[in-house]
Short mmCIF file of C-alpha atoms in Angstrom, two decimals:
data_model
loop_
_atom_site.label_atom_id
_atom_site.label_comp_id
_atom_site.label_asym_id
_atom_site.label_seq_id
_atom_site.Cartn_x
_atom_site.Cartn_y
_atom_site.Cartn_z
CA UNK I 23 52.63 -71.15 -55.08
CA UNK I 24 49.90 -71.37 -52.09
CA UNK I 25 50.96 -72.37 -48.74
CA UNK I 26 49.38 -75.46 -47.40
CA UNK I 27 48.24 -77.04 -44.46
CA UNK I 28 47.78 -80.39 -43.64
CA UNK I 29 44.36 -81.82 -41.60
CA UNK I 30 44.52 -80.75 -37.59
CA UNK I 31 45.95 -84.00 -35.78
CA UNK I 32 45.32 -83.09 -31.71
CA UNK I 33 45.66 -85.06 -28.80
CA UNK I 34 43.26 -84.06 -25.91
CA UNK I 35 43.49 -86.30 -22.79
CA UNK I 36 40.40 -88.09 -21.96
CA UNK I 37 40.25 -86.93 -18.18
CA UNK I 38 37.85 -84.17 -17.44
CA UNK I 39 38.44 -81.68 -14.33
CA UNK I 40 35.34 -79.29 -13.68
CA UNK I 41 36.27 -75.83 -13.95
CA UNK I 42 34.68 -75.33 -10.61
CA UNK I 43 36.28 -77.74 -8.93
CA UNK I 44 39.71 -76.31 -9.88
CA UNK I 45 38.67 -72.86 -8.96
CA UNK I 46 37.99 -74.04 -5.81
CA UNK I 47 40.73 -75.79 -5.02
CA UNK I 48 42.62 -72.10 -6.09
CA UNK I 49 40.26 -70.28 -3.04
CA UNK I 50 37.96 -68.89 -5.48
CA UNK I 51 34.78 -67.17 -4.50
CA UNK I 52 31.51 -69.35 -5.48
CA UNK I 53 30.74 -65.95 -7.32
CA UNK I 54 33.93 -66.24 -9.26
CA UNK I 55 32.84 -70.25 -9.82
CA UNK I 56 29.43 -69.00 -10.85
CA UNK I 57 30.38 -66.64 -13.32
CA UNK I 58 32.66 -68.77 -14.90
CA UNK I 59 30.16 -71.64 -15.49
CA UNK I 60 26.93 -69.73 -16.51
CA UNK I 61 28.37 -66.35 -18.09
CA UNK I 62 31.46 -67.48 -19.27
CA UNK I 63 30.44 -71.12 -20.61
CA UNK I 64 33.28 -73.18 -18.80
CA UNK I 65 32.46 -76.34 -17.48
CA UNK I 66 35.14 -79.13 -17.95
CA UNK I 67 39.21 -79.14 -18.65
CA UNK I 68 41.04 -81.68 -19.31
CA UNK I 69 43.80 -83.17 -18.15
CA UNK I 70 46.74 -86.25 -18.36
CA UNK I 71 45.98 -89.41 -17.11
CA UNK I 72 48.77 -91.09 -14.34
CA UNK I 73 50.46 -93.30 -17.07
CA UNK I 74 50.68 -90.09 -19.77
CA UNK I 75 53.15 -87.67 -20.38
CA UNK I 76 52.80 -84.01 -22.37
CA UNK I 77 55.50 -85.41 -24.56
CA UNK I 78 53.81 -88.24 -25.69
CA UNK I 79 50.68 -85.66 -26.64
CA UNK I 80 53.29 -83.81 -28.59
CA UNK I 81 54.58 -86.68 -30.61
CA UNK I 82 51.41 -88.44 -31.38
CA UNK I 83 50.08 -85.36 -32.40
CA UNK I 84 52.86 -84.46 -34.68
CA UNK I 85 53.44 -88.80 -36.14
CA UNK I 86 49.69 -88.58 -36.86
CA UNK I 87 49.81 -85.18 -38.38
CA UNK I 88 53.09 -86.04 -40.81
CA UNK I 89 51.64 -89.07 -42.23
CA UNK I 90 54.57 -91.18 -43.08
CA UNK I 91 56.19 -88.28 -44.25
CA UNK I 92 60.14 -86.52 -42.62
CA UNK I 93 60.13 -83.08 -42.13
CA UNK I 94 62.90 -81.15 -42.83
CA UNK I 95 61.87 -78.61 -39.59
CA UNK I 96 60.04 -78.80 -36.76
CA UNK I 97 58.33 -75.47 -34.77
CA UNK I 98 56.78 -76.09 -31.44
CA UNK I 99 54.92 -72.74 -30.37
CA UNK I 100 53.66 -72.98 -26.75
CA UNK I 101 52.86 -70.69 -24.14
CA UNK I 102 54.01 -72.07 -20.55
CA UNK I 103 57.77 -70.96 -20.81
CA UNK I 104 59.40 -74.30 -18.94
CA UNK I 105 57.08 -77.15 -20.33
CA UNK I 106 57.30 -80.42 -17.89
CA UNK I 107 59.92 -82.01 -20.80
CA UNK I 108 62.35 -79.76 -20.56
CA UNK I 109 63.44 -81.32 -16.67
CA UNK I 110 64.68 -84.11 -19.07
CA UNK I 111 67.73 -83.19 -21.03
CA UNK I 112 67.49 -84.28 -24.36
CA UNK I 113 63.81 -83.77 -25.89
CA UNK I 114 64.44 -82.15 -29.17
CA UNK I 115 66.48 -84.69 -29.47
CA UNK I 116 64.10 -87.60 -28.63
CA UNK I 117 61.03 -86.10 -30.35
CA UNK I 118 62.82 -86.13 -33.30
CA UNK I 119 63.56 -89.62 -33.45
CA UNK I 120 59.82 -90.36 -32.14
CA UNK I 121 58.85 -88.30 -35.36
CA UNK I 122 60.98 -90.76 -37.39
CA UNK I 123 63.42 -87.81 -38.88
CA UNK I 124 66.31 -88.25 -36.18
CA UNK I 125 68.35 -84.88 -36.66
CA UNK I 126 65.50 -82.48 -37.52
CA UNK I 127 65.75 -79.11 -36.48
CA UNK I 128 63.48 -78.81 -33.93
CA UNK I 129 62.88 -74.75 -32.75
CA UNK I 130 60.53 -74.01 -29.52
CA UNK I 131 58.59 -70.72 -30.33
CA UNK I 132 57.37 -68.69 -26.98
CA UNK I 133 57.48 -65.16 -24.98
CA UNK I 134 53.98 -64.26 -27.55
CA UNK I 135 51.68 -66.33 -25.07
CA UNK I 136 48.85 -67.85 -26.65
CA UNK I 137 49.85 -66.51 -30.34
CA UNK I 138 52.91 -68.95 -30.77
CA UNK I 139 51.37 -71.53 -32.79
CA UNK I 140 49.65 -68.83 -35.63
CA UNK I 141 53.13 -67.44 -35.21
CA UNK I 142 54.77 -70.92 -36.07
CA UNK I 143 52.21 -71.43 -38.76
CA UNK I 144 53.61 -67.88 -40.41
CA UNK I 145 56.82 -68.34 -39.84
CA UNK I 146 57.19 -71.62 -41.76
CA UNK I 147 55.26 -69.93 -44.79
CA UNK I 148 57.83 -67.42 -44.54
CA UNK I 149 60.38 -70.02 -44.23
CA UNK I 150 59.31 -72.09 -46.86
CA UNK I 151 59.65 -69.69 -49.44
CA UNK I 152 63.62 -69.48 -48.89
CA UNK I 153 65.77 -70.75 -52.38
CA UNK I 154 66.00 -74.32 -52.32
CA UNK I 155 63.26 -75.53 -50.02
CA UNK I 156 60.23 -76.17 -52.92
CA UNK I 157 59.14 -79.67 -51.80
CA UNK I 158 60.01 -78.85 -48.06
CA UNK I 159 58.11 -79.59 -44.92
CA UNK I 160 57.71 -78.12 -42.06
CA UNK I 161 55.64 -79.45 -38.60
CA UNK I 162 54.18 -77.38 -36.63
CA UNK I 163 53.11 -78.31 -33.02
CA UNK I 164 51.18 -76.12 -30.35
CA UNK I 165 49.81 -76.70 -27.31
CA UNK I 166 50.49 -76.99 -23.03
CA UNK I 167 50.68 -78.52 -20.09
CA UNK I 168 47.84 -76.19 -18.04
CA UNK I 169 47.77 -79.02 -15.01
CA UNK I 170 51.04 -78.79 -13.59
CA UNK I 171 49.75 -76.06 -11.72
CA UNK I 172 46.69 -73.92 -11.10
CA UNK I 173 48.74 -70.74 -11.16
CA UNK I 174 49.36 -71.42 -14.53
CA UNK I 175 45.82 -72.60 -15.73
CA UNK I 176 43.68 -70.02 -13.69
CA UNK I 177 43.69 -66.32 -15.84
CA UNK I 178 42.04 -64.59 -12.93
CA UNK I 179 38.95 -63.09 -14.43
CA UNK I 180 39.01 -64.54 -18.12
CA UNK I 181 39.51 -68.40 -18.46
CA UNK I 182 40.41 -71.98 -16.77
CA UNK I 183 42.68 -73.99 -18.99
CA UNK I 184 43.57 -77.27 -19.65
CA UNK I 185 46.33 -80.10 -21.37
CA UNK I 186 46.24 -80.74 -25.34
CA UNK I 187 48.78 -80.49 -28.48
CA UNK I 188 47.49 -80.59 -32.00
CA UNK I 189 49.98 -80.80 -34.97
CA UNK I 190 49.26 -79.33 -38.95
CA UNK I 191 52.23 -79.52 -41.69
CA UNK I 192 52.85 -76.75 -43.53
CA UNK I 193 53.90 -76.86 -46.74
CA UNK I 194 54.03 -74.81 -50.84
CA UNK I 195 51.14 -76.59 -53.17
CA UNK I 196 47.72 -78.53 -52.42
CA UNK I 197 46.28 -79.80 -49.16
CA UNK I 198 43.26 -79.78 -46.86
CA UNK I 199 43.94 -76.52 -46.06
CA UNK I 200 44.89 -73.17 -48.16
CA UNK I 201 46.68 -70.12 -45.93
CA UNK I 202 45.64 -67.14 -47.28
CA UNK I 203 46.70 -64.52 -44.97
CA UNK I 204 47.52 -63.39 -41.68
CA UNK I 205 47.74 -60.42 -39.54
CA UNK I 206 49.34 -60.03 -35.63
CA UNK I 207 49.30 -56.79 -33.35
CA UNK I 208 50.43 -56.26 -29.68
CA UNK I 209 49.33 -53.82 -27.45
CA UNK I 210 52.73 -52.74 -25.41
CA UNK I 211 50.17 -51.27 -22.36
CA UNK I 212 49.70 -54.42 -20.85
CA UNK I 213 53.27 -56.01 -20.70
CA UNK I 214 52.98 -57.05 -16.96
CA UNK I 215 51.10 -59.92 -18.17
CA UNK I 216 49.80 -61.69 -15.23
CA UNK I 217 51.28 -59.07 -12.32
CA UNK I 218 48.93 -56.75 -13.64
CA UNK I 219 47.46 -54.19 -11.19
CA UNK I 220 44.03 -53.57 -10.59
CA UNK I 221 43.68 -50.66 -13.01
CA UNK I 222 45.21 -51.92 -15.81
CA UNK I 223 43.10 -55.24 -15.36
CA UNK I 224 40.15 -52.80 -15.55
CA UNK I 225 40.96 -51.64 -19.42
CA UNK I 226 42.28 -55.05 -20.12
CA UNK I 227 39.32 -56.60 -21.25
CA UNK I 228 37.85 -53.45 -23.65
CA UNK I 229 41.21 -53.48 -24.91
CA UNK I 230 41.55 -57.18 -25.56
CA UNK I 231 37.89 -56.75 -27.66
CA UNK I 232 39.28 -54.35 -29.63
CA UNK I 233 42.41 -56.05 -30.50
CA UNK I 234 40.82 -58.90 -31.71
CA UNK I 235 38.42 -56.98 -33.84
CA UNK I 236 41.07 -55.44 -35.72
CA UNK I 237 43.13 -58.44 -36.17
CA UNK I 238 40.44 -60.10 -37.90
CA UNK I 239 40.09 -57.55 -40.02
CA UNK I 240 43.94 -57.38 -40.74
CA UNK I 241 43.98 -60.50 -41.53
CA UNK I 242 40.58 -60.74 -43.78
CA UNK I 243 42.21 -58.19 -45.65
CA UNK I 244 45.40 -59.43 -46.32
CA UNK I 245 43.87 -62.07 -47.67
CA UNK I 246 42.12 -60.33 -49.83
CA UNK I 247 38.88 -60.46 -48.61
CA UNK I 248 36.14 -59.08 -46.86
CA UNK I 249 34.50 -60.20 -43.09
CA UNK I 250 31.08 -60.92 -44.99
CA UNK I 251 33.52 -63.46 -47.20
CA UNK I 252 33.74 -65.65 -43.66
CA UNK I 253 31.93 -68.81 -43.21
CA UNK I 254 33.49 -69.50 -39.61
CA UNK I 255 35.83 -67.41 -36.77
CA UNK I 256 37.51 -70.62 -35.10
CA UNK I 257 38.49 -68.39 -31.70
CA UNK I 258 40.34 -68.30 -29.02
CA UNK I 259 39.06 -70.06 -26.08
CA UNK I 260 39.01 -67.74 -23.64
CA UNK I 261 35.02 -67.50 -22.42
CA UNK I 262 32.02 -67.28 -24.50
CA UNK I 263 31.11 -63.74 -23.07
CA UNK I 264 34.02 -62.05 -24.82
CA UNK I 265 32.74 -63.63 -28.40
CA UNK I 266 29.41 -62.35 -28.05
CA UNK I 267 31.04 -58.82 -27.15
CA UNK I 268 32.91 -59.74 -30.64
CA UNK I 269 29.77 -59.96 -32.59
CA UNK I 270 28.28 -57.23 -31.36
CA UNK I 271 31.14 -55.05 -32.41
CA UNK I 272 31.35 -56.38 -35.57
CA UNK I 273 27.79 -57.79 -36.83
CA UNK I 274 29.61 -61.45 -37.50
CA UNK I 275 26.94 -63.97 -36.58
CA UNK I 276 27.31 -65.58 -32.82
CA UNK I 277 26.36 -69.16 -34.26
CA UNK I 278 29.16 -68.81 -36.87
CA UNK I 279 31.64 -68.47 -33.73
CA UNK I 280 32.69 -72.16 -33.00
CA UNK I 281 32.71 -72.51 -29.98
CA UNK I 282 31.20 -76.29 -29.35
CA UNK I 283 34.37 -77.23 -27.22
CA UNK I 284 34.45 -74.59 -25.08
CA UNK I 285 32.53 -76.22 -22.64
CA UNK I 286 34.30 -79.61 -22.78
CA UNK I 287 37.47 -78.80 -23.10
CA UNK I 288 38.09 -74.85 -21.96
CA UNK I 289 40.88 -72.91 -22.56
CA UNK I 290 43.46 -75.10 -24.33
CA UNK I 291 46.35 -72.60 -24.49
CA UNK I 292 47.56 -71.31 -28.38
CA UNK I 293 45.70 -74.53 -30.07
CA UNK I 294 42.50 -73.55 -29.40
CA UNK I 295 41.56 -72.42 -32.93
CA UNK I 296 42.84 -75.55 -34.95
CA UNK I 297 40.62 -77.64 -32.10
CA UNK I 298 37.65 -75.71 -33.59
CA UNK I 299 38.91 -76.31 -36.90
CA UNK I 300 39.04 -79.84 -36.30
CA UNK I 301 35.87 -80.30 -34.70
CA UNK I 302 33.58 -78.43 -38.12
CA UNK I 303 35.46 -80.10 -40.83
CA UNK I 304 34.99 -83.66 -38.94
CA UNK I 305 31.07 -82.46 -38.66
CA UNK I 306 31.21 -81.66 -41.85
CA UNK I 307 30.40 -77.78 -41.29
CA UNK I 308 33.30 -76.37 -43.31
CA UNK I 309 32.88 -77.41 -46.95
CA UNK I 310 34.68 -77.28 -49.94
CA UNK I 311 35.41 -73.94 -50.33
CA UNK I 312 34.59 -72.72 -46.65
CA UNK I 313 36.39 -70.09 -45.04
CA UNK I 314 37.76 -69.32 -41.41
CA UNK I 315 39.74 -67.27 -39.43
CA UNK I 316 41.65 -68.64 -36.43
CA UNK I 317 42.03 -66.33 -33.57
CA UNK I 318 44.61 -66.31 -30.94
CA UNK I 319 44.89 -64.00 -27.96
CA UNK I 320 48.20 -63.84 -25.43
CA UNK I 321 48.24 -61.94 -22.22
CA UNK I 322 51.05 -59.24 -22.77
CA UNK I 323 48.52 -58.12 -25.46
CA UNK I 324 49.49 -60.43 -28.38
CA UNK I 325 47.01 -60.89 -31.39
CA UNK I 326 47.44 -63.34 -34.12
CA UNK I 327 44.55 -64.41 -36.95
CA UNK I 328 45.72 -66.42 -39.65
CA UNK I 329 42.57 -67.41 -43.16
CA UNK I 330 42.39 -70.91 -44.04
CA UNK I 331 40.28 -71.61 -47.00
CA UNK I 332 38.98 -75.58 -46.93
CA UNK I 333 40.47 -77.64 -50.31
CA UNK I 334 39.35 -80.71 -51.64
#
């Protein structure tokens, strides 16, 4: 039986910080600023309002995304290792009951960066296929808190992030969405993350292409398919220059790379891909039918691309 997935339900705060401004604030060279406005495509992130909290992102997200429904396990896949939640005792606890299913399992899903939430999406297809679980649900939530520092936000270099949480259900049968396959890769080379030295830095970025161009084709093929059988790549926020370097390696068309919301949004950590999602099958640019491939990219190297097909 196919594994499902439910419509994207995100929550993106409506406050917008420029990129530039926050780049500034970090002592950023109006070079650095520059680049990352007209080369890279940044402009705005967003961020909480005074009277919001991440967890109430999470748990709208995640109430909107069930749909009435309890499920019987809950993944959260995120990237910042000590979200701002977690200096309250008690939130697995309380997000449960806000999800109406007091007593769910609820499992946090980290240490693969940006990949966590295509890792949580696997993982409960995996999961789901245990004896005794046919009619099971699992929730999967993704997403960060990028504001509660700049240190965290600012990947020297590559990206500005920002605050959002999205929420899909995953599920065996029929609904909006059809997982066909997935494919994930690290490259072991660049394990010091963010204390990266100059050098290593300097093969970061050729090596980052590359990974990505051979998870997508991983993943195309474990589906069972071929690149030319993609209608969309839903991507990885990191900067638009890095997906044109994509379809130059590969000869996938650059207006078939969704990447409307970089601009307004920016880097939203590991939920970047089901935010493009969102956006073409509300525009109505992913029919019946239409195929995508979400994208993620961690700094470590991780690499994660997961085909959705679009059902009726």
């Amino acid at each position: 039986m196919t594994t499902a997935i439910s419509a994207v339900a995100m929550r993106v705060p409506p406050v917008r910080e420029p990129v530039g401004d926050i780049l500034a604030r970090a002592g950023r060279s109006a070079a650095e600023q520059r680049m990352h406005q007209r080369v890279y495509g940044l402009r705005d992130t967003r961020v909480l309002a005074g009277d919001e909290t991440f967890e109430d992102l999470l748990a709208g997200a995640g109430t909107e995304a069930l749909h009435g429904h309890r499920p019987d396990l809950v993944l959260y896949g995120h990237t910042v290792l000590t979200q701002s939640m977690a200096y309250r005792p008690g939130f697995a606890r309380r997000l449960g009951e806000r999800l109406g299913a007091p007593g769910v399992p609820v499992l946090g899903i980290t240490q693969t960066a940006c990949t966590s939430v295509l890792h949580g999406i696997d993982l409960a297809s995996r999961w789901l296929r245990g004896p005794g679980r046919a009619g099971q649900r699992v929730l999967v939530l993704g997403g960060d808190q990028g504001s509660v520092s700049d240190a965290i936000r600012i990947i020297p270099g590559v990206t500005v992030a920002g605050d959002g949480a999205a929420a899909v259900v995953v599920h065996r049968g029929t609904d909006r969405y059809a997982y066909l396959g997935g494919a994930r890769a690290k490259d072991t080379r660049f394990h010091r993350n963010m204390a990266m030295e100059a050098e290593e830095r300097r093969f970061f970025g050729p090596a980052t292409e590359a990974g990505a161009v051979d998870v997508v084709g991983a993943a195309v093929a474990a589906a069972g398919l071929a690149l030319a059988d993609i209608d969309w790549i839903l991507p990885h926020h990191n900067n638009a220059m890095f997906w044109r370097g994509f379809a130059r390696t590969t000869g996938f068309p650059r207006d078939r790379i969704a990447l409307d919301l970089l601009a307004e949004y920016g880097h939203v950590f590991g939920i970047d891909g089901l935010l493009a999602l969102e956006h073409l099958d509300r525009s109505g640019r992913l029919p019946t039918g239409g195929r995508g491939v979400l994208v993620a990219l961690g700094q470590g190297a991780y690499f994660r691309a997961a085909v959705i097909e679009r059902k009726e």
